[in-house]
PDB file of C-alpha atoms in Angstrom:
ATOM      1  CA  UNK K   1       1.920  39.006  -4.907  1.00 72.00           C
ATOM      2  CA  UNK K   2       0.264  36.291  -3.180  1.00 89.00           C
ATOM      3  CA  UNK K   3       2.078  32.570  -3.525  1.00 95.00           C
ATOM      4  CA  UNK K   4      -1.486  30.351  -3.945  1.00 95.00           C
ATOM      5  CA  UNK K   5      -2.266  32.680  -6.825  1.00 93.00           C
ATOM      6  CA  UNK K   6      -1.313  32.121 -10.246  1.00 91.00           C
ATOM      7  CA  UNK K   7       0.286  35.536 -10.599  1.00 91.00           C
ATOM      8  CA  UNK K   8       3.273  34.111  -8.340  1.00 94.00           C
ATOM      9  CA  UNK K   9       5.847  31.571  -9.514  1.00 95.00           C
ATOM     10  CA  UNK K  10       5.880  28.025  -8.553  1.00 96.00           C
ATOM     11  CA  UNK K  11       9.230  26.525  -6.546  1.00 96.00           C
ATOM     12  CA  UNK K  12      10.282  25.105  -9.443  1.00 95.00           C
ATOM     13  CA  UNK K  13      10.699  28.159 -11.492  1.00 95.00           C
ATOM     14  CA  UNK K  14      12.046  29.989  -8.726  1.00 97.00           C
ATOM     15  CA  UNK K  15      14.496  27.313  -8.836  1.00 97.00           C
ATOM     16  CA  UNK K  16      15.138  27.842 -11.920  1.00 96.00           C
ATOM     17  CA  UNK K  17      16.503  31.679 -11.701  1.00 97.00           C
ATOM     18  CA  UNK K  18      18.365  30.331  -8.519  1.00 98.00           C
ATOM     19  CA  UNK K  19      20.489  27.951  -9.733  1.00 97.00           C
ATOM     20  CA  UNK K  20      21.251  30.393 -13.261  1.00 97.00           C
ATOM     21  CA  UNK K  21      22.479  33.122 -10.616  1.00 97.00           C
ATOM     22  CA  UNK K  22      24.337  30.583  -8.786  1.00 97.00           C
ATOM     23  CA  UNK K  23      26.160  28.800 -11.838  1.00 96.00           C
ATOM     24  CA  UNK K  24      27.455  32.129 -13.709  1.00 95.00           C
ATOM     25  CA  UNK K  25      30.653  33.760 -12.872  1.00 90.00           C
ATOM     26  CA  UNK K  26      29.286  36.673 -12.980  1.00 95.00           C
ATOM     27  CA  UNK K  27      25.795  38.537 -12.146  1.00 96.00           C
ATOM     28  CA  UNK K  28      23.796  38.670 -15.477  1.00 97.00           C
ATOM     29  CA  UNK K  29      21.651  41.058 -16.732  1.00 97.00           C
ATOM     30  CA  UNK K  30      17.967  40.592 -16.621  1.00 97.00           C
ATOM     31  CA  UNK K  31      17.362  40.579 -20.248  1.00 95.00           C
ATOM     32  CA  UNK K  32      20.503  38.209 -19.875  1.00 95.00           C
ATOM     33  CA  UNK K  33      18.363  35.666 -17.561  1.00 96.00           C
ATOM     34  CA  UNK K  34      15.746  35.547 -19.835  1.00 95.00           C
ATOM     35  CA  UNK K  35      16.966  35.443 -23.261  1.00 94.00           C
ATOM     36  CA  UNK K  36      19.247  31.697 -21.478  1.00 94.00           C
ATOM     37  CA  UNK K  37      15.772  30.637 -19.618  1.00 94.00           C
ATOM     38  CA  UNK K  38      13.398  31.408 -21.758  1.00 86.00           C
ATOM     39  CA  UNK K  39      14.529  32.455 -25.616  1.00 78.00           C
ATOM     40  CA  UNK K  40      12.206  33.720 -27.849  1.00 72.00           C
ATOM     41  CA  UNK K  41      11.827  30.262 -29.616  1.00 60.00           C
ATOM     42  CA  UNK K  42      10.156  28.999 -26.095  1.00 58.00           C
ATOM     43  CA  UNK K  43       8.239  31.675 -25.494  1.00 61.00           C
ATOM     44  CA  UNK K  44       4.794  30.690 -27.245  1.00 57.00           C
ATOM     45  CA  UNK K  45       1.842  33.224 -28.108  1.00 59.00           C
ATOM     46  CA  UNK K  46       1.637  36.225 -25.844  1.00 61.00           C
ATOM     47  CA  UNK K  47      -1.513  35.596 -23.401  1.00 56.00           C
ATOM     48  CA  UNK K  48      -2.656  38.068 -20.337  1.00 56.00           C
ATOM     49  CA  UNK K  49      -0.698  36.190 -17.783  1.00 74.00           C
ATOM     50  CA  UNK K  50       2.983  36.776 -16.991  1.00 85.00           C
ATOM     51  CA  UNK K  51       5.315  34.780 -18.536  1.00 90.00           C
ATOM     52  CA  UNK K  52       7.270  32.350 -15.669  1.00 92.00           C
ATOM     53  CA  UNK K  53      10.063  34.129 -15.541  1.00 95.00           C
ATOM     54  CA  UNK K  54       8.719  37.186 -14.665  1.00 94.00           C
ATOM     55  CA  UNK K  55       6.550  35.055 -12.523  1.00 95.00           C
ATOM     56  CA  UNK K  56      10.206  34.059 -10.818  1.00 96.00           C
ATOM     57  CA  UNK K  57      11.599  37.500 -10.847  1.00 97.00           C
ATOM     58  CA  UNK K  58       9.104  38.854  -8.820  1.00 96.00           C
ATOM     59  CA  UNK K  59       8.511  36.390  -6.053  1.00 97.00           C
ATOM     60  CA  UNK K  60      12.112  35.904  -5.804  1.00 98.00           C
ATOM     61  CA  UNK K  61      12.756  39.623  -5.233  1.00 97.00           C
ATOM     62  CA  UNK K  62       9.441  40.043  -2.465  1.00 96.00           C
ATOM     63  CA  UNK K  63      11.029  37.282  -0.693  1.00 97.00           C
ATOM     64  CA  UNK K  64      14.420  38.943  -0.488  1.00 98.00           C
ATOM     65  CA  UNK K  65      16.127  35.845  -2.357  1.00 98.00           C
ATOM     66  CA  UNK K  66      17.101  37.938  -5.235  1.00 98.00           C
ATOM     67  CA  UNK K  67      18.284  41.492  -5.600  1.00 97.00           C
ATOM     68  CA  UNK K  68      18.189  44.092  -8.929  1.00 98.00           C
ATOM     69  CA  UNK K  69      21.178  46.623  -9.293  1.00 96.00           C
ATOM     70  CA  UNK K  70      21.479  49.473 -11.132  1.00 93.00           C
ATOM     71  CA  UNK K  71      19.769  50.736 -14.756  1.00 91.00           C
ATOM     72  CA  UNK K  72      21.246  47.432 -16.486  1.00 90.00           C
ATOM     73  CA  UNK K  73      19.131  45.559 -13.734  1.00 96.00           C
ATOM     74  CA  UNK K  74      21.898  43.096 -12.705  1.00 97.00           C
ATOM     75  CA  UNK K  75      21.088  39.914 -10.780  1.00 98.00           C
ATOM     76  CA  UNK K  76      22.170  38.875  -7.741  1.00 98.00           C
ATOM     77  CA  UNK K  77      21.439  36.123  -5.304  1.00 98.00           C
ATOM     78  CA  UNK K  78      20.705  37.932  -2.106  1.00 98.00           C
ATOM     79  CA  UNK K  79      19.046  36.893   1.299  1.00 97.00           C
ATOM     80  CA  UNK K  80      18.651  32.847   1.949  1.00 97.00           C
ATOM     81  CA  UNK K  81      19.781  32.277  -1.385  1.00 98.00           C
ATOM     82  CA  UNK K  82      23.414  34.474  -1.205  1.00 97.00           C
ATOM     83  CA  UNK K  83      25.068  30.804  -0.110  1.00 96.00           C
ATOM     84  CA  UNK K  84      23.481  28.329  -2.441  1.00 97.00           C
ATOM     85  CA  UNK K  85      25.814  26.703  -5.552  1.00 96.00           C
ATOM     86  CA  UNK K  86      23.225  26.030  -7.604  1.00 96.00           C
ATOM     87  CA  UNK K  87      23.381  22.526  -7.321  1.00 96.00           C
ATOM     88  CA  UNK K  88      21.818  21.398  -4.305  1.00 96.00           C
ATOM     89  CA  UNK K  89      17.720  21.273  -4.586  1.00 96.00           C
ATOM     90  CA  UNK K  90      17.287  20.462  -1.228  1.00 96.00           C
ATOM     91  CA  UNK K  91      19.089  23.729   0.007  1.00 97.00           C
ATOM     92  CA  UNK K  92      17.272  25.839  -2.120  1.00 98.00           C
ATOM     93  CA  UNK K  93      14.105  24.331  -0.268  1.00 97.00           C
ATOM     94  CA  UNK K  94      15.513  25.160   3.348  1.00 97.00           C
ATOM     95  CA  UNK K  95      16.651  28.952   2.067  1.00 98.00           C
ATOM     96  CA  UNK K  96      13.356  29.160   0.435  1.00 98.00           C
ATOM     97  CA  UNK K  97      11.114  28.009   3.429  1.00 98.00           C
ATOM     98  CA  UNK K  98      13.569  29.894   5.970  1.00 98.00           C
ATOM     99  CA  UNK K  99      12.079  33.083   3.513  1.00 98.00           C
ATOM    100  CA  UNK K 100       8.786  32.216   3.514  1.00 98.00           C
ATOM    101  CA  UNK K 101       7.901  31.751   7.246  1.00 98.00           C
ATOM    102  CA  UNK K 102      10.159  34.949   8.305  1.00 98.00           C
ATOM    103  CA  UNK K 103       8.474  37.487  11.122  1.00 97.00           C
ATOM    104  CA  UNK K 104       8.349  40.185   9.008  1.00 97.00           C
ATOM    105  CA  UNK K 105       6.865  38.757   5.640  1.00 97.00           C
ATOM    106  CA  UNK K 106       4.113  37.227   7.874  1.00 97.00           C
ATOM    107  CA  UNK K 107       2.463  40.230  10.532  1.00 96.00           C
ATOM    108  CA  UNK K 108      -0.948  40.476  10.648  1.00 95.00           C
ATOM    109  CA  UNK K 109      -1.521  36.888  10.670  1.00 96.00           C
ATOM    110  CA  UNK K 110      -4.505  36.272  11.885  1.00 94.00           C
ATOM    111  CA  UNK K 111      -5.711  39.909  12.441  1.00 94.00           C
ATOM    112  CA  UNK K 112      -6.110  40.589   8.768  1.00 91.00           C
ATOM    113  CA  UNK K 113      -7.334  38.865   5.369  1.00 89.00           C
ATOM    114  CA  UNK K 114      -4.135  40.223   3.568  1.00 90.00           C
ATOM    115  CA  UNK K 115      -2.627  37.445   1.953  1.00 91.00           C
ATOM    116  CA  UNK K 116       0.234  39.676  -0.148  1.00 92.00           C
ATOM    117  CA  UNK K 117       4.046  38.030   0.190  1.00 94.00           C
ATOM    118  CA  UNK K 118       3.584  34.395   1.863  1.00 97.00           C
ATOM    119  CA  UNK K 119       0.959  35.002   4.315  1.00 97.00           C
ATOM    120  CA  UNK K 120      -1.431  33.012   2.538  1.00 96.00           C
ATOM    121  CA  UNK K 121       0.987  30.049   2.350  1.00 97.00           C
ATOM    122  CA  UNK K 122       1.690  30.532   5.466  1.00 98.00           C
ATOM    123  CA  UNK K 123      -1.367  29.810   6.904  1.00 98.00           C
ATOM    124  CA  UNK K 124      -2.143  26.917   4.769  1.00 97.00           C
ATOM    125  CA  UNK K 125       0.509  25.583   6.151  1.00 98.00           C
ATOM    126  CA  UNK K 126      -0.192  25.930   9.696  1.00 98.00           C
ATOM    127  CA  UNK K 127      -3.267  24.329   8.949  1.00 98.00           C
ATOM    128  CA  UNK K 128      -2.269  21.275   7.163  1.00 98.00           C
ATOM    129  CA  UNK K 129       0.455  20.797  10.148  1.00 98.00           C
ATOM    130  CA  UNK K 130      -2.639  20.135  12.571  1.00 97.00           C
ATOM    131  CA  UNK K 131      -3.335  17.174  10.671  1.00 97.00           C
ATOM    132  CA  UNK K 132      -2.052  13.561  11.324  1.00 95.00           C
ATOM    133  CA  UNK K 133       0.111  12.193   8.424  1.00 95.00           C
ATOM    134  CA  UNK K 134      -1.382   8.916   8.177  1.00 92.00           C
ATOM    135  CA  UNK K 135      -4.766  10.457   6.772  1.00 90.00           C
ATOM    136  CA  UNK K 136      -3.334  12.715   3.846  1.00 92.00           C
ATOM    137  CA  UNK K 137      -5.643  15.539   3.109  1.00 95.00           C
ATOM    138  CA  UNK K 138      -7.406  16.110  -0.181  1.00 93.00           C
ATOM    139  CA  UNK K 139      -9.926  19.194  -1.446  1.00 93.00           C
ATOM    140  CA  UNK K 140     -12.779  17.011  -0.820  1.00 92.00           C
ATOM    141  CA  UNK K 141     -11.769  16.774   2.518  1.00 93.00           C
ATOM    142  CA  UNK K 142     -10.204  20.259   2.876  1.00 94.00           C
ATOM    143  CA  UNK K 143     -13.097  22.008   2.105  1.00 93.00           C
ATOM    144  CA  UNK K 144     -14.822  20.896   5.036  1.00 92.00           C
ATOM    145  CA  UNK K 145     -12.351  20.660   7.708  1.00 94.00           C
ATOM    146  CA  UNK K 146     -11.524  24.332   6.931  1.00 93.00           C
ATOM    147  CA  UNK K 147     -14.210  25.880   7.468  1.00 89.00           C
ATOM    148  CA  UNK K 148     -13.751  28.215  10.515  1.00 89.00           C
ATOM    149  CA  UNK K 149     -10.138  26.635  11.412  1.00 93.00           C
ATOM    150  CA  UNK K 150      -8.875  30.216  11.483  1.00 95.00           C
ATOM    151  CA  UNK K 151      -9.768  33.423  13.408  1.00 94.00           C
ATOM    152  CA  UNK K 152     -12.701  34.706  11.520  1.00 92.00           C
ATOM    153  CA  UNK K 153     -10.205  37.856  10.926  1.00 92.00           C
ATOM    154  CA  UNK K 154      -7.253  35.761   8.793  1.00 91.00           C
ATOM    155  CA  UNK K 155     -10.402  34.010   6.951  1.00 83.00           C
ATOM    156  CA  UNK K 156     -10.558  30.957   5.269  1.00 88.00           C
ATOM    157  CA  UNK K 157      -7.776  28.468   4.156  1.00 89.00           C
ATOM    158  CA  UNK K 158      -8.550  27.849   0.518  1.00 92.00           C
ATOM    159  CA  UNK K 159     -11.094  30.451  -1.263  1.00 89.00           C
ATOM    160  CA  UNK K 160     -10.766  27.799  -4.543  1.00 93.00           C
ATOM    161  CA  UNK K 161      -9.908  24.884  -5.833  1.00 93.00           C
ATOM    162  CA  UNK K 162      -6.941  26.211  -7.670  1.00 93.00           C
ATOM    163  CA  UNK K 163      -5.152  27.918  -4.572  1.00 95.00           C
ATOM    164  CA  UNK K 164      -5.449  23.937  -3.253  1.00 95.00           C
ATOM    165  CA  UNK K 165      -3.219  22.647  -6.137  1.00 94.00           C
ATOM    166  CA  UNK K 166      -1.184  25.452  -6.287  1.00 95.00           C
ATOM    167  CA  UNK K 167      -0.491  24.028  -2.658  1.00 96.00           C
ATOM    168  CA  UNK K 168       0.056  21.057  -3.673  1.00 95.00           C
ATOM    169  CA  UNK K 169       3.311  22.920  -5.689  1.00 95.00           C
ATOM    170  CA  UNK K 170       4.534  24.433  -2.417  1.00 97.00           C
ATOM    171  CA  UNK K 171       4.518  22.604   0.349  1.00 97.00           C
ATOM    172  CA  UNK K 172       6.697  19.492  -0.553  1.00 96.00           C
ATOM    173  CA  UNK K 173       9.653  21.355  -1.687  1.00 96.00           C
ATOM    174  CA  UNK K 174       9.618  23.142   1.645  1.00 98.00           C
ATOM    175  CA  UNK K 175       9.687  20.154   3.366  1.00 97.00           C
ATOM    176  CA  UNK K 176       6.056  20.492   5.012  1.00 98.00           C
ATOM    177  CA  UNK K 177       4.304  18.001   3.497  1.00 97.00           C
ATOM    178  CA  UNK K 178       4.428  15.087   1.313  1.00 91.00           C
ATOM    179  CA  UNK K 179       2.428  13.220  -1.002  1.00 78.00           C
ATOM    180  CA  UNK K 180       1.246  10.021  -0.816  1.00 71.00           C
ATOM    181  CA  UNK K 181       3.182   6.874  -1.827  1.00 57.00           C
ATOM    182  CA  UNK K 182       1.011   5.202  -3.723  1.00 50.00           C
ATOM    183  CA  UNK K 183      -2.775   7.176  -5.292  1.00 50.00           C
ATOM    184  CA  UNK K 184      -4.350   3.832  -6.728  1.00 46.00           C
ATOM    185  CA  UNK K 185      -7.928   5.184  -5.726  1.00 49.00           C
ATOM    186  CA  UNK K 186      -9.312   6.839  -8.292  1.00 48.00           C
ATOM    187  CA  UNK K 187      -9.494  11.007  -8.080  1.00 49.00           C
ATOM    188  CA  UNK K 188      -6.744  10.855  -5.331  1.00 49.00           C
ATOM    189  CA  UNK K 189      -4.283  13.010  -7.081  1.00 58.00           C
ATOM    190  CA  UNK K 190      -3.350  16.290  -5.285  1.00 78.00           C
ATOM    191  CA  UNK K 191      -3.762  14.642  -1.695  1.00 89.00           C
ATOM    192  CA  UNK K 192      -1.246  15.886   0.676  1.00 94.00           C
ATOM    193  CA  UNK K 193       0.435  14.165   3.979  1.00 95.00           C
ATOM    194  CA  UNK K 194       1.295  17.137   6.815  1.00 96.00           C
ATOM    195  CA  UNK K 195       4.962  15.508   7.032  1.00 97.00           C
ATOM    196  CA  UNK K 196       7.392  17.944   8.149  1.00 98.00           C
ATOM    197  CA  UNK K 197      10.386  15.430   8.270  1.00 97.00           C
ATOM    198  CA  UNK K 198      12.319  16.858   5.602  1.00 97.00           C
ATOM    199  CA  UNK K 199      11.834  20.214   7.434  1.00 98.00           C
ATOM    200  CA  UNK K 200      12.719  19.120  11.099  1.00 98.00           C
ATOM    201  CA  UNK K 201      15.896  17.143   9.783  1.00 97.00           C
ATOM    202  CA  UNK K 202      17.277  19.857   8.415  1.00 96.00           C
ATOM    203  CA  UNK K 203      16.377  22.002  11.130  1.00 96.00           C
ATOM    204  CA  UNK K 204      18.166  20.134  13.395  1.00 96.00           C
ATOM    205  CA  UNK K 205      21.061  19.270  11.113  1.00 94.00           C
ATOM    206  CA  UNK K 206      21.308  23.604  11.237  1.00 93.00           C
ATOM    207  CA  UNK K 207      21.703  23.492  15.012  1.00 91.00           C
ATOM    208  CA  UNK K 208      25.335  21.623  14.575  1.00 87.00           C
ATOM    209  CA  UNK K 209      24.612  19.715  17.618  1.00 91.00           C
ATOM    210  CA  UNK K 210      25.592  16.478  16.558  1.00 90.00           C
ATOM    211  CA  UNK K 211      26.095  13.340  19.308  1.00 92.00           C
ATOM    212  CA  UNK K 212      24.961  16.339  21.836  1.00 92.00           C
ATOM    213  CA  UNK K 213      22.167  15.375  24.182  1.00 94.00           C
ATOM    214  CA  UNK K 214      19.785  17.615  23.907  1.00 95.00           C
ATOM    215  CA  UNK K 215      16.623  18.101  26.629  1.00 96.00           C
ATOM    216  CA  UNK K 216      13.593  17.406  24.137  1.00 97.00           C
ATOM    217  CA  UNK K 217      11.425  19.955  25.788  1.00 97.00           C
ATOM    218  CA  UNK K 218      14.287  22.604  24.950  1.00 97.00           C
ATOM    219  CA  UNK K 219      14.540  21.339  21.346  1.00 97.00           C
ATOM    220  CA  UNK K 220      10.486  21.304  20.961  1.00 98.00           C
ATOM    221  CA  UNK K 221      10.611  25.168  21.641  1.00 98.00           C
ATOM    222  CA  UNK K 222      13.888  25.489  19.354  1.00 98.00           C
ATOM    223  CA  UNK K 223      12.511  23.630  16.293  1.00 98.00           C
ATOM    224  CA  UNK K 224       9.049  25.589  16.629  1.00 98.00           C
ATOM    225  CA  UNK K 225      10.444  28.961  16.746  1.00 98.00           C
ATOM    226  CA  UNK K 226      12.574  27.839  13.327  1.00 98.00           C
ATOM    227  CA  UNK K 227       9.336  26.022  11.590  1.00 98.00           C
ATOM    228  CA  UNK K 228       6.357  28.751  13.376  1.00 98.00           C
ATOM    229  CA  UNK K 229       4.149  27.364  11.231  1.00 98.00           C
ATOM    230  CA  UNK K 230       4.032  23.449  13.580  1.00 98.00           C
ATOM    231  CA  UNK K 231       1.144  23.984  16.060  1.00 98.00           C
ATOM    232  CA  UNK K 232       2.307  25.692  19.249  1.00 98.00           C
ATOM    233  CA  UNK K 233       4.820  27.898  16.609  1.00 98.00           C
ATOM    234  CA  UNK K 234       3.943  31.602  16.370  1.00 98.00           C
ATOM    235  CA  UNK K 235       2.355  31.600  12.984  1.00 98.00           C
ATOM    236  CA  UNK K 236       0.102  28.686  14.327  1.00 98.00           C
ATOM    237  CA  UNK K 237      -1.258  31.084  17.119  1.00 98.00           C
ATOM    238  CA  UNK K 238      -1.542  33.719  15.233  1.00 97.00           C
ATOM    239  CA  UNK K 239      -3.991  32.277  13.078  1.00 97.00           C
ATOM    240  CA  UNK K 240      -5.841  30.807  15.969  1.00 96.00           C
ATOM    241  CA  UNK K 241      -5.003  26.989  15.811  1.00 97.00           C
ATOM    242  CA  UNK K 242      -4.825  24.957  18.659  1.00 95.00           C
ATOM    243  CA  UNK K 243      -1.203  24.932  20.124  1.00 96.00           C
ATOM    244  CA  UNK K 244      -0.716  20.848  21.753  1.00 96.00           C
ATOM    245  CA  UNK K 245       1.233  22.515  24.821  1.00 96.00           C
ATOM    246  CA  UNK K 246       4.480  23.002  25.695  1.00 97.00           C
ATOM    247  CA  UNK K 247       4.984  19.680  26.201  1.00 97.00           C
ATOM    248  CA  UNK K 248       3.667  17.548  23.785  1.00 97.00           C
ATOM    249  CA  UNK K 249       4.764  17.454  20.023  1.00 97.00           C
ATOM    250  CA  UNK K 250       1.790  16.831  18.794  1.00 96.00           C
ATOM    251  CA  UNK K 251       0.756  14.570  15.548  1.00 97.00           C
ATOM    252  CA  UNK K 252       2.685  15.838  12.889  1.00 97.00           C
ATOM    253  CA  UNK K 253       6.203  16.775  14.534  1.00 98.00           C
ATOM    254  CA  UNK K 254       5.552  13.667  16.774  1.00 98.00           C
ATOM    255  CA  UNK K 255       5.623  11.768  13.238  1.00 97.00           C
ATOM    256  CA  UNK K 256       8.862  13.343  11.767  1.00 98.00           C
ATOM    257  CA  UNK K 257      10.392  12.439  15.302  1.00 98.00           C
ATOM    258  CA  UNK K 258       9.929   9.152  15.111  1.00 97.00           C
ATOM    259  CA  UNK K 259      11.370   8.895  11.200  1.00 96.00           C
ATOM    260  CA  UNK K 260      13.830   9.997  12.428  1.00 97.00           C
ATOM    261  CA  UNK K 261      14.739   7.261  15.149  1.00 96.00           C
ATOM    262  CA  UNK K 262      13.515   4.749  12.450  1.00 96.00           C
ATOM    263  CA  UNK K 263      15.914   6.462   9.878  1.00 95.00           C
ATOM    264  CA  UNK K 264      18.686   6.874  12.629  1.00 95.00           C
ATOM    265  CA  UNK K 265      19.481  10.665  12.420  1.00 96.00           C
ATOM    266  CA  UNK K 266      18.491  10.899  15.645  1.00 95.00           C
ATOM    267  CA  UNK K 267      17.583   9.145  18.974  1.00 96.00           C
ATOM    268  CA  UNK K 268      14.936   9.763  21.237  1.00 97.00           C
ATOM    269  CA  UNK K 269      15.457   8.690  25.378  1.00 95.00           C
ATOM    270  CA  UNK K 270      13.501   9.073  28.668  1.00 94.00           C
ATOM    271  CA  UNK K 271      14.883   8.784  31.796  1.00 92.00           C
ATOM    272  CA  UNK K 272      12.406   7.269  34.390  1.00 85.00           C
ATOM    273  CA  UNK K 273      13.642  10.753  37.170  1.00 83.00           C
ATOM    274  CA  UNK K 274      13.552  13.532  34.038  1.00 83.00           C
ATOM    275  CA  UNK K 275      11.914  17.141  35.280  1.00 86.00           C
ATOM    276  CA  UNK K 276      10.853  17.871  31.975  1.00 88.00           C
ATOM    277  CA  UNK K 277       9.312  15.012  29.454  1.00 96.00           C
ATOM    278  CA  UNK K 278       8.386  15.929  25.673  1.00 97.00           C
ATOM    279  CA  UNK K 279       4.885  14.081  24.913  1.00 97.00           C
ATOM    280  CA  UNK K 280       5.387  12.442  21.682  1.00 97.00           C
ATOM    281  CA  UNK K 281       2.185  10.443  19.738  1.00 95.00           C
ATOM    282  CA  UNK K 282       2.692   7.135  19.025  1.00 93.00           C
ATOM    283  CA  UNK K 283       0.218   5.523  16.999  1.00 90.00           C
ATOM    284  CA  UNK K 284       1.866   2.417  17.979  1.00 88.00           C
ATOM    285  CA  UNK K 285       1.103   2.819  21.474  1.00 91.00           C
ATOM    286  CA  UNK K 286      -1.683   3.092  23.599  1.00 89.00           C
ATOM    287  CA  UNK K 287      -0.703   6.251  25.188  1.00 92.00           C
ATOM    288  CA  UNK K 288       2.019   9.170  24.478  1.00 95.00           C
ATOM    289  CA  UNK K 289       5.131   8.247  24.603  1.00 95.00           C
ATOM    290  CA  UNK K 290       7.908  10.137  26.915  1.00 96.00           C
ATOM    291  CA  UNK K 291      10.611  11.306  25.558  1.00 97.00           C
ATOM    292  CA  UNK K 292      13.255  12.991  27.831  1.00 97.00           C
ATOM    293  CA  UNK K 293      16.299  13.945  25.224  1.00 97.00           C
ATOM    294  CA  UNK K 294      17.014  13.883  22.219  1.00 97.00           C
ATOM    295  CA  UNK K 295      20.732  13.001  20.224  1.00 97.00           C
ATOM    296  CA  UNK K 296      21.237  14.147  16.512  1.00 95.00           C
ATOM    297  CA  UNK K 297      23.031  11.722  15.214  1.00 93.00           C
ATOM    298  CA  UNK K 298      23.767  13.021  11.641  1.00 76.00           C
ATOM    299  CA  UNK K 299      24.665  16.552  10.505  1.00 57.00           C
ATOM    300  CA  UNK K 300      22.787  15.510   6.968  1.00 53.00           C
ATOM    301  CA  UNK K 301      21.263  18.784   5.910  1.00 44.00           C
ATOM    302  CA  UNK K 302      19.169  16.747   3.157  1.00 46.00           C
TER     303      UNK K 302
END
């Protein structure tokens, strides 16, 4: 199973299963799950393809959000998913990216083609987030600007113009990306803005930190080793992408920080004797602007 390929589910059906699992009292059945989300009268003409919930069974299961019992093939939430109520999208977006981007579902990076569980998504991902958000990406564009982004070994980004708007499915609800506020040119559906802001809040919001002054260079390396896919994360170097150093946030994280101050879930500071300054782009400014520590100032996990 490969998540840009149509064989896979999209977040929304995965959702789908989730929040069934998470409503009932009790575990149903498989043939339980399907007859309530998808009865025969919905069902349509039998084609080739998988039907979506099957499509949702199975990518739910590789990613360890889901888990079959027994010869009655009971559901159960397992993994990421083991906590969720069913109710909360949002959540379901953090368990599910938390899923995706995990060490073990993603070896082999950038040594190998194999794009089986999320690898594939994975580094699509890592390549959008080199991007600056104020010039959304769209296949036009994509096209060109990946061609030899990767190590020759992981190889390219999108084979096809399908695995670009399957994409386009993915990354929002995992709170990587974002589309843009208003398309009024014409063909500018399915453009994409790297914005990891959903991501990073609730990465922080995780940390339980709140009113804490945190070092910024300390947080950089914390919030990259939960989202590997941000350049200078693990995924990122694995597939060969330019890391902005250790101390600089670099466009797209830089971005979500300062939402953030805007937004007021956090607060950025330099002090003029700090050791250790965090490098964040301003587009606003003429240079980068320091950034010493950092204060969460809301425990919002949305």
């Amino acid at each position: 199973m490969t998540l840009l390929n149509v064989g896979a589910a999209l977040p929304s059906q995965a959702w789908a299963v989730v929040r069934l699992l998470a409503c009932l009292e009790k575990a149903p059945l498989l043939e339980e799950a399907r007859a309530l989300l998808s009865p025969p009268s919905i069902r349509g003409e039998k084609t080739q393809d998988k039907p979506a919930f099957d499509k949702a069974i199975s990518t739910l299961e590789e990613l360890d959000l889901i888990r079959i019992e027994g010869k009655d093939q009971q559901l159960f939430l397992a993994g990421q998913a083991v906590d969720l109520d069913g109710q909360d999208v949002s959540a379901f977006g953090s368990a599910l990216r938390r899923a995706i981007l995990d060490p073990a579902k993603n070896t082999s990076l950038g040594d190998s083609p194999d794009q089986t569980g999320p690898r594939d998504l994975t580094r699509a991902l890592a390549w959008l987030l080199t991007f600056d958000p104020t010039d959304p990406m769209d296949w036009l564009r994509a096209q060109n600007e990946q061609r030899e982004a990767l190590r020759p070994e992981a190889g390219p980004v999108f084979s096809n113009h399908t695995r670009w708007l399957r994409f386009n499915y993915w990354a929002p609800p995992l709170g990587l990306a974002g589309a843009p506020l208003f398309q009024i040119e014409e063909g500018n559906a399915n453009r994409l803005v790297p914005d990891c802001t959903v991501a990073v809040r609730q990465t922080l919001a995780e940390l339980q930190q709140t009113d804490v002054r945190i070092n910024a260079v300390e947080l950089l390396r914390t919030i990259r080793e939960q989202l590997p896919v941000l350049p200078g994360g693990a995924h990122s170097r694995a597939v060969g992408l330019r890391s902005p150093g250790d101390t600089a946030a670099g466009a797209a994280l830089s971005y979500a920080l300062l939402r953030g101050e805007d937004e007021k879930w956090l607060r950025l500071e330099h002090d003029d004797d700090a050791q250790h300054v965090l490098q964040v782009h301003d587009p606003d400014r003429s240079s980068a602007r320091p950034v010493s520590a950092i204060t969460i100032l809301e425990a919002v996990n949305g």
